[in-house]
Each structure stands twice: as C-alpha cells, then as structure tokens.
Coordinates of C-alpha atoms (C1' of nucleotides) in Angstrom, one line a residue:
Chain A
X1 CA -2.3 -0.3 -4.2
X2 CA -5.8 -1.6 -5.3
X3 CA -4.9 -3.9 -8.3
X4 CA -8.7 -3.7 -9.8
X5 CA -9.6 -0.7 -12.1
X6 CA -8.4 2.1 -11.2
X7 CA -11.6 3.4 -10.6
X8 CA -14.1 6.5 -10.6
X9 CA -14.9 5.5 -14.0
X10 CA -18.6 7.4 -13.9
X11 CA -19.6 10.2 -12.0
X12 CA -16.3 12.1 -10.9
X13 CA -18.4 13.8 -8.5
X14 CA -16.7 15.4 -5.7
X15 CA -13.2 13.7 -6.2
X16 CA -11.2 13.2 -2.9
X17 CA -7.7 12.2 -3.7
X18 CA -7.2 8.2 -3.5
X19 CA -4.1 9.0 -1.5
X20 CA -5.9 11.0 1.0
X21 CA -8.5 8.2 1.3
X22 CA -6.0 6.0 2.0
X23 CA -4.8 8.0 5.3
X24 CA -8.7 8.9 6.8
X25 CA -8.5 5.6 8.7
X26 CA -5.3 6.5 9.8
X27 CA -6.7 9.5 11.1
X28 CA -9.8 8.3 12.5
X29 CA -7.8 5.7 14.8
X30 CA -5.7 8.5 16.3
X31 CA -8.9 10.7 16.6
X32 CA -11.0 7.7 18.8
X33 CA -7.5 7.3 20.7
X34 CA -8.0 10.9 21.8
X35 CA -11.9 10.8 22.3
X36 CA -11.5 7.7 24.3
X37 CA -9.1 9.8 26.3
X38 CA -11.6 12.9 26.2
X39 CA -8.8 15.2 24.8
X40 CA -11.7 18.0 23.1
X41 CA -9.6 19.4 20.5
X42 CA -6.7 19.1 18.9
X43 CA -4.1 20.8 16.4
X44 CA -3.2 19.3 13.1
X45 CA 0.1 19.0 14.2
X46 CA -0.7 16.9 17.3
X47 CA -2.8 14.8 15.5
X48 CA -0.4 14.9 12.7
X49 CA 2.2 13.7 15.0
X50 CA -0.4 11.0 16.0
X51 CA -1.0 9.7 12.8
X52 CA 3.0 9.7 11.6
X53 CA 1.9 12.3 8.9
X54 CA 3.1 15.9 8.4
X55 CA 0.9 18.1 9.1
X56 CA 0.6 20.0 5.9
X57 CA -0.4 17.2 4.4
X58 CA -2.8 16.5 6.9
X59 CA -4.4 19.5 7.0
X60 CA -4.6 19.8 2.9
X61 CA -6.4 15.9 3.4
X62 CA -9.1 17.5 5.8
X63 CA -9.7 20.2 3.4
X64 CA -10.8 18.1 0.8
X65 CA -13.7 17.0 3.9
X66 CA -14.8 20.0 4.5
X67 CA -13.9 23.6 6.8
X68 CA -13.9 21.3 10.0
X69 CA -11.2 23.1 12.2
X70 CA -11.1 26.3 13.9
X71 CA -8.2 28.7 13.6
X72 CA -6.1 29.0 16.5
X73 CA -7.5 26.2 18.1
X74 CA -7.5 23.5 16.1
X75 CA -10.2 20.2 15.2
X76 CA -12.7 18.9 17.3
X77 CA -12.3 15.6 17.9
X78 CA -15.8 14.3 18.5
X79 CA -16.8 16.2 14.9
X80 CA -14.0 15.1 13.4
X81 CA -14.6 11.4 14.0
X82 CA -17.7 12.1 13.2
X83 CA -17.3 13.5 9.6
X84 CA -14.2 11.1 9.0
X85 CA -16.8 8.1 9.8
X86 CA -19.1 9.2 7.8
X87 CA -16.9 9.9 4.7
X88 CA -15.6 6.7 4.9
X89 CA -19.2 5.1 4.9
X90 CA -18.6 3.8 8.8
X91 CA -22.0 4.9 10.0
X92 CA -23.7 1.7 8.6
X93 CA -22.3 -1.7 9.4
X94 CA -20.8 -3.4 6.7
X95 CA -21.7 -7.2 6.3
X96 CA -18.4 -9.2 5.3
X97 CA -17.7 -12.9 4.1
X98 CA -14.5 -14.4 4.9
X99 CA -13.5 -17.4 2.2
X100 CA -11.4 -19.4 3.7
X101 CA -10.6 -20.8 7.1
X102 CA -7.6 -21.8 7.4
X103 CA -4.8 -20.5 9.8
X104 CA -5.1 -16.6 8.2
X105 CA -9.0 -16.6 7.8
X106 CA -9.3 -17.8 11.5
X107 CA -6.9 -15.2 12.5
X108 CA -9.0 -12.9 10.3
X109 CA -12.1 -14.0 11.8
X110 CA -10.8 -13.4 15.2
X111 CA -9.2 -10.0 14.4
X112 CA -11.1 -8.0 17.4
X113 CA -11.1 -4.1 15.2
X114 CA -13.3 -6.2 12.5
X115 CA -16.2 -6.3 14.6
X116 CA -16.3 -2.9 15.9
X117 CA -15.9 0.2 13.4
X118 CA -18.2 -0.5 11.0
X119 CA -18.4 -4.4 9.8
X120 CA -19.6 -7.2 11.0
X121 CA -18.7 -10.7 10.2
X122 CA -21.8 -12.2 8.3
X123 CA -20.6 -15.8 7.2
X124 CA -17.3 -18.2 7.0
X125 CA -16.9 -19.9 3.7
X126 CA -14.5 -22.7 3.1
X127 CA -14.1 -25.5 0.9
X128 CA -13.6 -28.2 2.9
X129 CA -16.6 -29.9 4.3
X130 CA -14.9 -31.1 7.1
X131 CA -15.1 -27.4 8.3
X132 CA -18.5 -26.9 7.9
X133 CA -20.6 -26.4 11.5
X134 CA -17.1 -25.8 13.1
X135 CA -17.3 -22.7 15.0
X136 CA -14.2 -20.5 14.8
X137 CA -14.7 -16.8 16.9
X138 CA -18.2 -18.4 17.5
X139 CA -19.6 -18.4 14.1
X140 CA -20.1 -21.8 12.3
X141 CA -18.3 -22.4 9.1
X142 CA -20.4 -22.9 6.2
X143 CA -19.6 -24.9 3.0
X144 CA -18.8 -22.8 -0.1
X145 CA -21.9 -24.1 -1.7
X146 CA -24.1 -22.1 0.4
X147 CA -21.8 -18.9 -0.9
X148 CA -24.3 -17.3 -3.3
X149 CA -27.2 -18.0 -0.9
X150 CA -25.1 -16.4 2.0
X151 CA -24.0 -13.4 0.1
X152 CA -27.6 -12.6 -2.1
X153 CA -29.4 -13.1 1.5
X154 CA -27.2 -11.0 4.2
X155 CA -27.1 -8.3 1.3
X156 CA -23.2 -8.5 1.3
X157 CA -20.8 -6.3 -1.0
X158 CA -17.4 -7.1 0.8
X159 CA -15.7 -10.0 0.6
X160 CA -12.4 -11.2 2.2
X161 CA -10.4 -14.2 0.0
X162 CA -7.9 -15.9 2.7
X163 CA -8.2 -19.1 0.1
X164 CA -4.5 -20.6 -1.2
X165 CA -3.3 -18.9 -4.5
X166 CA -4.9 -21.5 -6.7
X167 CA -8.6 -20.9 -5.8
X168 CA -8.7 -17.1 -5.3
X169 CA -9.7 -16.5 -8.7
X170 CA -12.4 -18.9 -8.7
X171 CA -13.8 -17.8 -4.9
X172 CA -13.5 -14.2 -6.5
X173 CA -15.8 -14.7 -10.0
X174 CA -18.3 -16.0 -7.7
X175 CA -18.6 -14.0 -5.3
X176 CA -18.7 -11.1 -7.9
X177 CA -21.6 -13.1 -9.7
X178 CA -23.2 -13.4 -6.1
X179 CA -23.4 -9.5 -5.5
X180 CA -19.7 -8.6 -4.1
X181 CA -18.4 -5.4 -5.2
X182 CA -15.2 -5.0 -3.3
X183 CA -13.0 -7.5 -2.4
X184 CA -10.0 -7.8 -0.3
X185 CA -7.5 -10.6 -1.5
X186 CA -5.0 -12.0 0.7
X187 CA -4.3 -14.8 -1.7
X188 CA -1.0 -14.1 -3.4
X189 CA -2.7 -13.7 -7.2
X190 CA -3.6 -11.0 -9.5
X191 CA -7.8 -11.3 -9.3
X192 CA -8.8 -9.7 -12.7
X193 CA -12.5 -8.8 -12.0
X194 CA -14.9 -6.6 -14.2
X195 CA -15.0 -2.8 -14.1
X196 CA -16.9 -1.4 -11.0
X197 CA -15.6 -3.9 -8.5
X198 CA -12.7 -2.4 -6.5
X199 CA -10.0 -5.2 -5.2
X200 CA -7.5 -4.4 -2.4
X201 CA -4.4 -6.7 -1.9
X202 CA -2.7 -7.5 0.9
X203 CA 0.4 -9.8 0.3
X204 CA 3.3 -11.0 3.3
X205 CA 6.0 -11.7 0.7
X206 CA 5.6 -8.3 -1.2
X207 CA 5.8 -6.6 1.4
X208 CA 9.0 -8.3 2.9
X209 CA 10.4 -8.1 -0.3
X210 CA 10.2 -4.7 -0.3
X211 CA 11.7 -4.7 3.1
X212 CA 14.6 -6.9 1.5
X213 CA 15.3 -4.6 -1.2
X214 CA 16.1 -1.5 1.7
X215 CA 17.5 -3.9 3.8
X216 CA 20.3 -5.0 1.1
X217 CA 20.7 -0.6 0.1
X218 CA 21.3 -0.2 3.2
X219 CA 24.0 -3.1 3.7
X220 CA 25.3 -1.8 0.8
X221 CA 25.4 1.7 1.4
X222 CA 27.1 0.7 5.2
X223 CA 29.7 -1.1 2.8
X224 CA 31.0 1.8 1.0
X225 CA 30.3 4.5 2.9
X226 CA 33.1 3.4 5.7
X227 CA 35.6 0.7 4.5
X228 CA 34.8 -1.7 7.7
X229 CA 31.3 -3.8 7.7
X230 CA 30.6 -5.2 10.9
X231 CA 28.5 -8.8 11.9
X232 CA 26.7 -10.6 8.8
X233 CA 26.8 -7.3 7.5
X234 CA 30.7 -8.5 6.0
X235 CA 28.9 -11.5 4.6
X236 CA 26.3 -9.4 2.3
X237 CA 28.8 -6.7 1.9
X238 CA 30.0 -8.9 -1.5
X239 CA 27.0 -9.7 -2.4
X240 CA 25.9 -6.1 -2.3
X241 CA 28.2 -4.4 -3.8
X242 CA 28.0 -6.4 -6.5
X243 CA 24.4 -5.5 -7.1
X244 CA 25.3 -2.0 -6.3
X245 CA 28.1 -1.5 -8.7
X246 CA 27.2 -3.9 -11.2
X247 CA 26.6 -2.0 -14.8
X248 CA 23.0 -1.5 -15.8
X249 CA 23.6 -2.6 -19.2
X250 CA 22.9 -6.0 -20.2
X251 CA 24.6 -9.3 -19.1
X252 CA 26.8 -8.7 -16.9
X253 CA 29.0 -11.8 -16.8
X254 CA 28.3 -14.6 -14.0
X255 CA 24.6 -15.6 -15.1
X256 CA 23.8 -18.6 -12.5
X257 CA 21.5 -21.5 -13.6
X258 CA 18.4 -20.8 -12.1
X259 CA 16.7 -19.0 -8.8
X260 CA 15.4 -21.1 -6.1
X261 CA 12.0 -22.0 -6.5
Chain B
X1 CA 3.3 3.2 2.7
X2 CA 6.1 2.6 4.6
X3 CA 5.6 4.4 7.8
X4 CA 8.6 5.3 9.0
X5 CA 11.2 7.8 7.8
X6 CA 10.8 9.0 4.0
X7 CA 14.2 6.3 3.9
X8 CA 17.2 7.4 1.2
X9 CA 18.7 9.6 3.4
X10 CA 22.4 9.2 2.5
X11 CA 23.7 7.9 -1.2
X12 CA 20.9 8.8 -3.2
X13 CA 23.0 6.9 -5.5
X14 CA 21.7 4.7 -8.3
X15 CA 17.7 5.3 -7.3
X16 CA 14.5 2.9 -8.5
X17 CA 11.7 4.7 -8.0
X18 CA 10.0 3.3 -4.6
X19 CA 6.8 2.7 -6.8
X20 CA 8.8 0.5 -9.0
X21 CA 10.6 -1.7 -6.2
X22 CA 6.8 -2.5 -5.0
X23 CA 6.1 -3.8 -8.0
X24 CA 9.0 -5.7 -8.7
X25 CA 7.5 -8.5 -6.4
X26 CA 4.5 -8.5 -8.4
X27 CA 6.8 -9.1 -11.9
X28 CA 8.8 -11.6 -10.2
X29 CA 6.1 -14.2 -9.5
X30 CA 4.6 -13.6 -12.5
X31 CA 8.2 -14.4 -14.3
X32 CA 8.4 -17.7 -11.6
X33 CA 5.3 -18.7 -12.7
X34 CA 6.1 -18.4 -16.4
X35 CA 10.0 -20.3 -15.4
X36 CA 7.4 -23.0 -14.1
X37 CA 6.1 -24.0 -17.8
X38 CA 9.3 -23.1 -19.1
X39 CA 8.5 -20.4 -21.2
X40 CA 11.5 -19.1 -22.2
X41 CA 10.9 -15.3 -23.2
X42 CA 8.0 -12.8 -22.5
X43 CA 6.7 -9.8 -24.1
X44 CA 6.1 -6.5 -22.1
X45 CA 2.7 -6.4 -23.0
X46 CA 2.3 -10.6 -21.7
X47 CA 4.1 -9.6 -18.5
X48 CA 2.3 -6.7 -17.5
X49 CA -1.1 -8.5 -18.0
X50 CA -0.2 -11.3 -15.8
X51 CA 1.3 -8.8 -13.6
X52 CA -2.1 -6.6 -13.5
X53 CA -0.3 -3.5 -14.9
X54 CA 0.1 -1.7 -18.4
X55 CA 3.1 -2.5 -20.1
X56 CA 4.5 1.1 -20.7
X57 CA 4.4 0.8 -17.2
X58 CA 6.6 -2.1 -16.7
X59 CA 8.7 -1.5 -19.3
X60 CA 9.7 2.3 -17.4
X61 CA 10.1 0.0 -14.3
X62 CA 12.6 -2.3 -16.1
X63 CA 14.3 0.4 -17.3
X64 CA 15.5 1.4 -14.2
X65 CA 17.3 -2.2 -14.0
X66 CA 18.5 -1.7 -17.0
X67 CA 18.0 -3.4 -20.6
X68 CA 17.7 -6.7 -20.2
X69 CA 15.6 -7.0 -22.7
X70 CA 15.7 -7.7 -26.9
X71 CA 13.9 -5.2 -29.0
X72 CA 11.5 -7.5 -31.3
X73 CA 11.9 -10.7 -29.1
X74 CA 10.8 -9.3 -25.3
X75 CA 12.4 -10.7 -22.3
X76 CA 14.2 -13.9 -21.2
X77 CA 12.2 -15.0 -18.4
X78 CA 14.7 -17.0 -16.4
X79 CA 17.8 -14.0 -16.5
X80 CA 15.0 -11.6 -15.7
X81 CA 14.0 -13.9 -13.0
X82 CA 17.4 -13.6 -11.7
X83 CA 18.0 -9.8 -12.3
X84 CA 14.9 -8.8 -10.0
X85 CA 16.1 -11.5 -7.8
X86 CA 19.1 -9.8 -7.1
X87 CA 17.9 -6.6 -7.1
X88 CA 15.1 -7.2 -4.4
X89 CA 18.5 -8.7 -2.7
X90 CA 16.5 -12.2 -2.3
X91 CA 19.8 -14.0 -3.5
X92 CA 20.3 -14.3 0.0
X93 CA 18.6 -16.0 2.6
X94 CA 17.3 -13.6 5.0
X95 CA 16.2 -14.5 8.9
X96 CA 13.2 -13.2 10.0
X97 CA 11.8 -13.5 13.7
X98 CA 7.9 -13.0 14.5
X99 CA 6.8 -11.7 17.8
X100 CA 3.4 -12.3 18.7
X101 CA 2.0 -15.9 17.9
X102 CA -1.2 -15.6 18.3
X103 CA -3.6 -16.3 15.6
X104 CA -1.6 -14.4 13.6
X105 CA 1.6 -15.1 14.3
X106 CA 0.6 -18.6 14.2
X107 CA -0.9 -17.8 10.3
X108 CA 2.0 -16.0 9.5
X109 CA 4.7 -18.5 10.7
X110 CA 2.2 -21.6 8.6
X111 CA 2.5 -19.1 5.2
X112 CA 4.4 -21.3 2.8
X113 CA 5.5 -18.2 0.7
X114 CA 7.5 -17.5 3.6
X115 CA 10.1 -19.6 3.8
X116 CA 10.5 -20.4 0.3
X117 CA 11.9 -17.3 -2.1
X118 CA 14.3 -15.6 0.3
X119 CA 12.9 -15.9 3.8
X120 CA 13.7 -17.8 6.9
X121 CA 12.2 -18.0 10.0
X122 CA 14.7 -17.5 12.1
X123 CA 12.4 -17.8 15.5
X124 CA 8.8 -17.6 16.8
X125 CA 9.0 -15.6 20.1
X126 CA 6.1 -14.8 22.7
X127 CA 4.8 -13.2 25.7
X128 CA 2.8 -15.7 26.9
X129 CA 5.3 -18.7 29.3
X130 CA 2.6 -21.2 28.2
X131 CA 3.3 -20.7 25.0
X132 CA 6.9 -21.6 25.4
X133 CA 8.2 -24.4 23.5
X134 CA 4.9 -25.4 22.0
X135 CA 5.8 -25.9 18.5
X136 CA 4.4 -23.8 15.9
X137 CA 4.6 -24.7 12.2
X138 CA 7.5 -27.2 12.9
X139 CA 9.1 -24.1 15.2
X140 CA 9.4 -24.2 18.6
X141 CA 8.5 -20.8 20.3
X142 CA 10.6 -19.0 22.4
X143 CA 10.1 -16.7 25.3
X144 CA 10.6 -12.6 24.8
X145 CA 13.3 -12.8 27.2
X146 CA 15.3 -14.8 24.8
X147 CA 14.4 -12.1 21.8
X148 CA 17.4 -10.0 22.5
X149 CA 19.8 -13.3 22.3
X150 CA 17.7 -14.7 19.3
X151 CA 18.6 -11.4 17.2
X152 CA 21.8 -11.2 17.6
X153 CA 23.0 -14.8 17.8
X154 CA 21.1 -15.0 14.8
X155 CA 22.0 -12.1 12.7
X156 CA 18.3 -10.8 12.4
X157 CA 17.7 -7.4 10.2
X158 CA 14.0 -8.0 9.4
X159 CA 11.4 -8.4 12.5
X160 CA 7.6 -9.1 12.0
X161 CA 5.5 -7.7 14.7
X162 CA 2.0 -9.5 15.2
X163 CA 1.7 -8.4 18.6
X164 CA -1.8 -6.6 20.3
X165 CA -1.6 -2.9 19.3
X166 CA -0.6 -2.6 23.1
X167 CA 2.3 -4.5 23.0
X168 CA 4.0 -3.6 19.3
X169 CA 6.0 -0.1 20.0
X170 CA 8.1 -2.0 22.9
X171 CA 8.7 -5.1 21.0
X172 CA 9.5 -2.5 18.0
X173 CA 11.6 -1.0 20.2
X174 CA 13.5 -4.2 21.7
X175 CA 13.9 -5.2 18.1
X176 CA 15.3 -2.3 16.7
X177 CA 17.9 -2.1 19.8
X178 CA 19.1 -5.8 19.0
X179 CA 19.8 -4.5 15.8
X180 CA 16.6 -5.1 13.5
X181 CA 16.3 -2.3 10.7
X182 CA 13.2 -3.4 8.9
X183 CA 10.1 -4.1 10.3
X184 CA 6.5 -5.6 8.8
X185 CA 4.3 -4.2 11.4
X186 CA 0.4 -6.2 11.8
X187 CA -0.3 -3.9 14.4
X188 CA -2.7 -1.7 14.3
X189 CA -0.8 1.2 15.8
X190 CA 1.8 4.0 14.4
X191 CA 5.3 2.5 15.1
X192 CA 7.9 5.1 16.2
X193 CA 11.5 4.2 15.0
X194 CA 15.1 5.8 14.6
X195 CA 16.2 6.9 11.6
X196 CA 17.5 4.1 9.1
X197 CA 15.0 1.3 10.1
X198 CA 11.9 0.8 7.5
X199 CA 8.8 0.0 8.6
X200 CA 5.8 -1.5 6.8
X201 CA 2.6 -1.8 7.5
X202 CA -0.2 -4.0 7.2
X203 CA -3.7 -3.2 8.6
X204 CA -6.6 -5.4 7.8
X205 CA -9.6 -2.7 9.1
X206 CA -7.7 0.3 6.9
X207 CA -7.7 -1.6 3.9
X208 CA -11.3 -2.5 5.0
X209 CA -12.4 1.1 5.7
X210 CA -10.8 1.8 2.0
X211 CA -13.1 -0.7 0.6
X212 CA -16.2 1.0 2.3
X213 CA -15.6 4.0 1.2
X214 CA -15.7 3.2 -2.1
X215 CA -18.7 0.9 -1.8
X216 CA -20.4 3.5 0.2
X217 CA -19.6 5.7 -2.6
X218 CA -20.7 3.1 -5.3
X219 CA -24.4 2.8 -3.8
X220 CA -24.4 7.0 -4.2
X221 CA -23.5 6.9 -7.7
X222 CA -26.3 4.3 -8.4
X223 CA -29.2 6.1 -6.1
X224 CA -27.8 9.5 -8.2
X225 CA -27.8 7.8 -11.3
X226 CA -31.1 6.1 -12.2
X227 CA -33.8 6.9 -9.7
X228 CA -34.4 3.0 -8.3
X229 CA -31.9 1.8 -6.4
X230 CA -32.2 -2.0 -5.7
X231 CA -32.2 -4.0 -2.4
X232 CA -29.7 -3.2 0.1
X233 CA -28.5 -0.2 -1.9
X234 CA -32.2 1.0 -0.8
X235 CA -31.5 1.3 2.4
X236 CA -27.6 3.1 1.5
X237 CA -29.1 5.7 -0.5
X238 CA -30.6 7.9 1.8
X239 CA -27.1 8.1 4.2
X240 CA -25.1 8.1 1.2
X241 CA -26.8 10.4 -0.8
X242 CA -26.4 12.8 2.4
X243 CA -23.1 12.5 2.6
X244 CA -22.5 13.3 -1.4
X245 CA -24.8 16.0 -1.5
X246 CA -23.9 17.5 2.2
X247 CA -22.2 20.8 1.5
X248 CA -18.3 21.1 2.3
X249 CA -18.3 24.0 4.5
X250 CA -19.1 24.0 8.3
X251 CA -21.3 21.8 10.6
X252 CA -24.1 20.9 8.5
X253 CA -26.9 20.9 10.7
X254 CA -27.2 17.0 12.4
X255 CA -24.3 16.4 14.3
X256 CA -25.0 13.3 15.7
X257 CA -24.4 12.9 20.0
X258 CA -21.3 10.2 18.9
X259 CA -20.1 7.5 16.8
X260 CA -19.8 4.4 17.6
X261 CA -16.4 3.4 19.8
Chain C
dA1 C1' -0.9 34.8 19.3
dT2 C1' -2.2 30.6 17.1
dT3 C1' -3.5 27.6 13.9
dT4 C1' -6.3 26.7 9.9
dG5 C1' -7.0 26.5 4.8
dT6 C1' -5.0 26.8 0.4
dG7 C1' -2.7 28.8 -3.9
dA8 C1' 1.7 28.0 -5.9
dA9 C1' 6.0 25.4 -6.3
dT10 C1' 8.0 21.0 -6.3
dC11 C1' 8.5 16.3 -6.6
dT12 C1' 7.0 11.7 -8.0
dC13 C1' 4.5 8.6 -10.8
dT14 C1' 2.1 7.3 -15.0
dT15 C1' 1.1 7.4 -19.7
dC16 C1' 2.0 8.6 -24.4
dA17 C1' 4.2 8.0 -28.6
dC18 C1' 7.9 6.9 -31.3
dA19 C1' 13.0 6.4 -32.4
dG20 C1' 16.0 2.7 -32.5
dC21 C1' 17.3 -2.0 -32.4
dT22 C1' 16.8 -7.1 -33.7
Chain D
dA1 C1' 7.6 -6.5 -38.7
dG2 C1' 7.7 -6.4 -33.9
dC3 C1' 9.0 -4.9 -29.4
dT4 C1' 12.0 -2.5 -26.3
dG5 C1' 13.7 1.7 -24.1
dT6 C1' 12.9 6.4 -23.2
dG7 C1' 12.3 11.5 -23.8
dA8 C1' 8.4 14.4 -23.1
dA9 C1' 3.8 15.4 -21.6
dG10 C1' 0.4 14.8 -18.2
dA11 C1' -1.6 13.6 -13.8
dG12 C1' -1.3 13.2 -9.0
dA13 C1' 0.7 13.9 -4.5
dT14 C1' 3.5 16.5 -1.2
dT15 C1' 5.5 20.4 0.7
dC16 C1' 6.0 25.3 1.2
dA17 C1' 4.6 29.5 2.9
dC18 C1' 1.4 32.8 4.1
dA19 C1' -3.1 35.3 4.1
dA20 C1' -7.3 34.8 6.7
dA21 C1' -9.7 33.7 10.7
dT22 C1' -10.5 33.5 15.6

DNA sequence: ATTTGTGAATCTCTTCACAGCT
DNA sequence: AGCTGTGAAGAGATTCACAAAT
C-alpha cells in the first residue's frame, strides 16, 4: 500500500515480511486492550480472534519476532507489547508535522491515539497566513515558511500532508529537502519522492471505490442468483448485469459521451 | 485490508484479482486527469507512471477488463475512463451516510472528492442532540434515532463510521441491520460483521506505526553502515541498533517494568 | 492436555519476456 | 516500429498440519 519505493533497497538484514509489519499494530492495540484489562496471558487464538486474524497466521507473524510464547499456555501480554513496541520503533517518541489545517488536518491534529503510542505532534504547517498563531488542539499554527526551520530544529522524520491535491507534491519535495524521510499523504496524488523515503497513502475515495466495486458484485450476484431483486437493489440489477455479462472483448456497443467529472 | 470476511463467497464468477480492483481507482484519476487536457490516448508505460506503478503491472490489471486497448497506439483515455467506471460500478450514484461528525465526520462530509465521482451523502447522523440540525458542509445532521429511518428511506448500502472506537461496533451493528453491506470504518477498533458485508479500514496511528518502523529501521541501517550517525539518528542508534542486533530467541535480558499505555 | 513454532503445500500477486497485432 | 496482451517464471503471503515443548 506504500506507493514510494518499494523499499529495503540496502541492508536486507533480518527481513520481516511487509505484510506482517502491516498487522503488528494491529496486534499491539489488542495486546494493550488486554493489559489494560490485566488479562496475563493469552493464546494466539484469543488474540487472533482479537485482532480479526487467523491464528496461523498470527502465530507465523510472531515467529518472525522472536520465540515469545510458551507452549500450552500461550503469550504474555506485558512481553508481548513490549517486544511488539519495540519492533515497531514505539519506545522513542516520534516528532510529527502535520501540513495542512484545514477540516482533515484539524481532525488529524485532534486525533487523541496520535499523542499517545509513540508520536507527538511537533508543529502545524499551513499555507494560509490567516492560520498562523491560531491554536487548533492547543498548538499554534505556523506559516509554511517556518517549515524547514521547524522540521531541521525538532529533528523530525515524519510528516503528515493533509494539503488539497494540488500542493501535496510541492509540501512533500520540501519537506524531504528539510530532513523528512517518511511521509504519510492524505492528499489524493501520487507523491514521487527519491529512493529511501517511504510514503504511505491514505485516500477516502479509493477506498469507497473499492467498497463500490463489491457493493455492485454483490447486487449483481443477488440478481442472478434468485430471479427476484428486492428495494433499489431492482434499480442496479440492469445496470449490473450488464457489467456482469457484458463480453470482455473490446467495444461493446453503447459507448456514452463522457463520465461525470 | 478489508477486515471483514475474505468476501467472494458465492459466484466466484468472472474474478479481478482484489489487488487489481484497489488499483483501479488509482488508474482512474490518473485517466480523468488526462480526459481533463484532452489527451486522447495513453501508453501503458505513460499511465502506469502517472499511476505510480510499472506498466507490466497495469497492463495484467487491464487485462482482466479485457482489451481495450490498440497494440502500437495504447489506450483511449476517455472509453477507458468509462470501462473502469463501470467496472468500479461508479456509473451510479451511490448514498452514503456518516455516523460520527465530529472532527472527522465533519472533514469527511467537507471532502470534495466525495460527492463528485459516484458518491452522495445521503445524511450526516450523530449522537450528540446538540448537534442536531446544525448544518454541516451544507447538510443538516440528524439524530441516531433517525439512522434506522435514514437507511432505509434512503436506500443506503455503503455507511462510513467516524465514531469514538467505543461507539463504532453498535453503530456497525445498527447499520448493517438497516441493511448497509459495506462499511469504511475510521475507527480504531476491529469491526465484527455478518457474512456478505465488506468492511474497510482506515487507521491513522497504524499507518503511523508502519512509517516508524521503517524509520526506526532506517536510522539502524545508517548507525550499521558508516560508523557516524548524524544528529537525531545519534540518539536512535543505540535503541535501534539493540533491537537489530538483539537475538530472536527468548527474553533477552532487559525486560523493561512496562511500556507506555 | 494444550498450545506454540514451523516446514511444506497452496494460493495470490508481480515481473519477465516475447508473440501477436496495428 | 511500437505497444499491447499474456503465458510462464518468480516472489510473497497464507494456510495446513504436526512435531516439539511445557
């Protein structure tokens, strides 16, 4: 899901699958919902269950940690966030700019799991200097000309791009020149960024596109499985079927004028 | 990443890989963009770099579409526009409610992308009486009591949960009993849901945590690398290079009391 | 008696490389 | 001459199933 580089492009080291890496958080939030509740241990099914995982593939993720569990009893919790924390570089706090403040960076800046577990809100950047002093979750916006003093001074590597589509690139080159190696882009673009820095999208309208694309399958399916479509399922059923039946191989007929915009 | 059942469980019938139905989003802008200064055809290997992906790549995931391209000439962007149109099933309008307008919600409900390309927001619903009839982003919100009523009167398959984690399995669960069978959950919690209904996920301190690691891993490569790490990456080193160099197998020694909650 | 840790089998996704079409 | 479409190879991720450990 990281459009950057696909990274690990020197040292292989000790290679933990990207996949795996991708479900440690998942794990650790389960993990501090059961140390919060003092459960002691816990069996990789139960915390497989927890996590929405199986728990084969659970346990395979945790071998690629270490030998952390004990058989016939199961994990530890307390160890196991522990090592989970540290593997995912937790133990240190993370300083992290947020460019742009408009509705989503405020919400951003507000998110409450920020703060804790492991970063810490340095600086708000936006462009408009009408924002600047403003406090939003009591830190005071600053002007994106202070962005390469912010980011070479607080030592940060993570940046957050909430800007519109149109200035993400531009917020992104800079804040790689500054010193950011990571960056997490909720402005719907491709960032192209030099090897070594590692970008992370997260995009609304992908992912409810996706969500569209079951949502008609399964309208679709409903349609031809059993002969009788109920609700606004009879209005998609045409237009579903269509899609689902049509032939694969080249124009198929009724070509429209255009999409909407 | 979608959370919830491995989905395809009846009619495998005519499958697209789910990898290439996440990307289809990504191809489609690029194409719109394209549309936008009328260009009229593309080449795979054009696409795929606006797209961020390598063209053999994009040209498997067309495939699957079928051949809707011309060997020597590449692709005509406007009936390519419309093929992944249909496909993604955003032909059709489709309503889509959001529960929780918070920050969030609030963000979510001002994201232009929304409403253009597919989507409509059908209705803003909240906990919170206050919040009742205050209008957000030109929509006036509407108490949870109504949600049941606002679903089906409305015909809504695809609910957006930006609730507190707290809140988000019983709003899930009031959604998918009104008859919503995709959800985008903001969340940070494991939804539980029925067979049949999607769920997707998007969860700001995991993509966060992904980064970290990654950095965290970064500032080891460079202390293991050449002997002098710089600034910050200074004060990394020594953690980092722990965790790299730690050996796999048992408690290694410093278990520390606990992490932070 | 349980539950982990992991080879082996399987499935999915990506990349290669080139035949086939325009 | 140029570019698509796709079999085949390769890489990665998931699941199975069971030996090893407590």
């Amino acid at each position: 899901m990281a459009t950057g580089r696909t990274h690990r492009p020197a040292t292989r080291s000790r290679g933990i699958p990207e996949a795996t890496v991708a479900r440690l958080p998942l794990y650790l939030r389960a993990l501090t919902a059961l140390s919060e509740r003092s459960v002691p241990t816990v069996s990789s099914e139960e915390l497989a269950a927890a996590a929405g995982v199986n728990s084969a593939k659970l346990r395979k993720d945790f071998s690629y940690l270490g030998s952390y569990g004990t058989r016939g009893v199961g994990y530890d919790v307390e160890y196991l966030v522990y090592q989970i924390s540290r593997e995912l570089g937790l133990t240190q706090d993370w300083p992290v700019v947020i460019v742009g403040i408009g509705n989503l960076g405020a919400a951003l800046a507000n998110y409450g799991g920020f703060a804790s577990r492991g970063f810490r809100v340095a600086a708000l950047i936006d462009a408009d200097p009408a924002m600047a002093g403003k406090p939003v979750a009591g830190i005071a916006v600053q002007h994106t000309d202070e962005l390469e003093h912010i980011i070479e001074s607080n030592g940060v590597s993570i940046g957050v791009i909430a800007t519109p589509a149109g200035a993400a690139q531009q917020v992104c080159e800079r804040l790689v020149a500054a010193g950011v190696t990571s960056i997490l882009n909720f402005a719907p673009t491709v960032l192209t960024v030099p090897d070594g820095v590692d970008v992370r999208k997260v995009d609304l309208s992908i992912e409810l596109q996706i969500l569209a694309f079951h949502e008609q399958r399964k309208a679709g399916e409903e349609a031809s499985e059993n002969g009788a479509p109920a609700d606004r399922a009879a209005a998609l059923a045409a237009e579903a079927e269509a899609a689902v039946t049509g032939d694969r191989k080249g124009p198929d007929g009724d070509l429209p004028a255009v999409m909407p915009a």
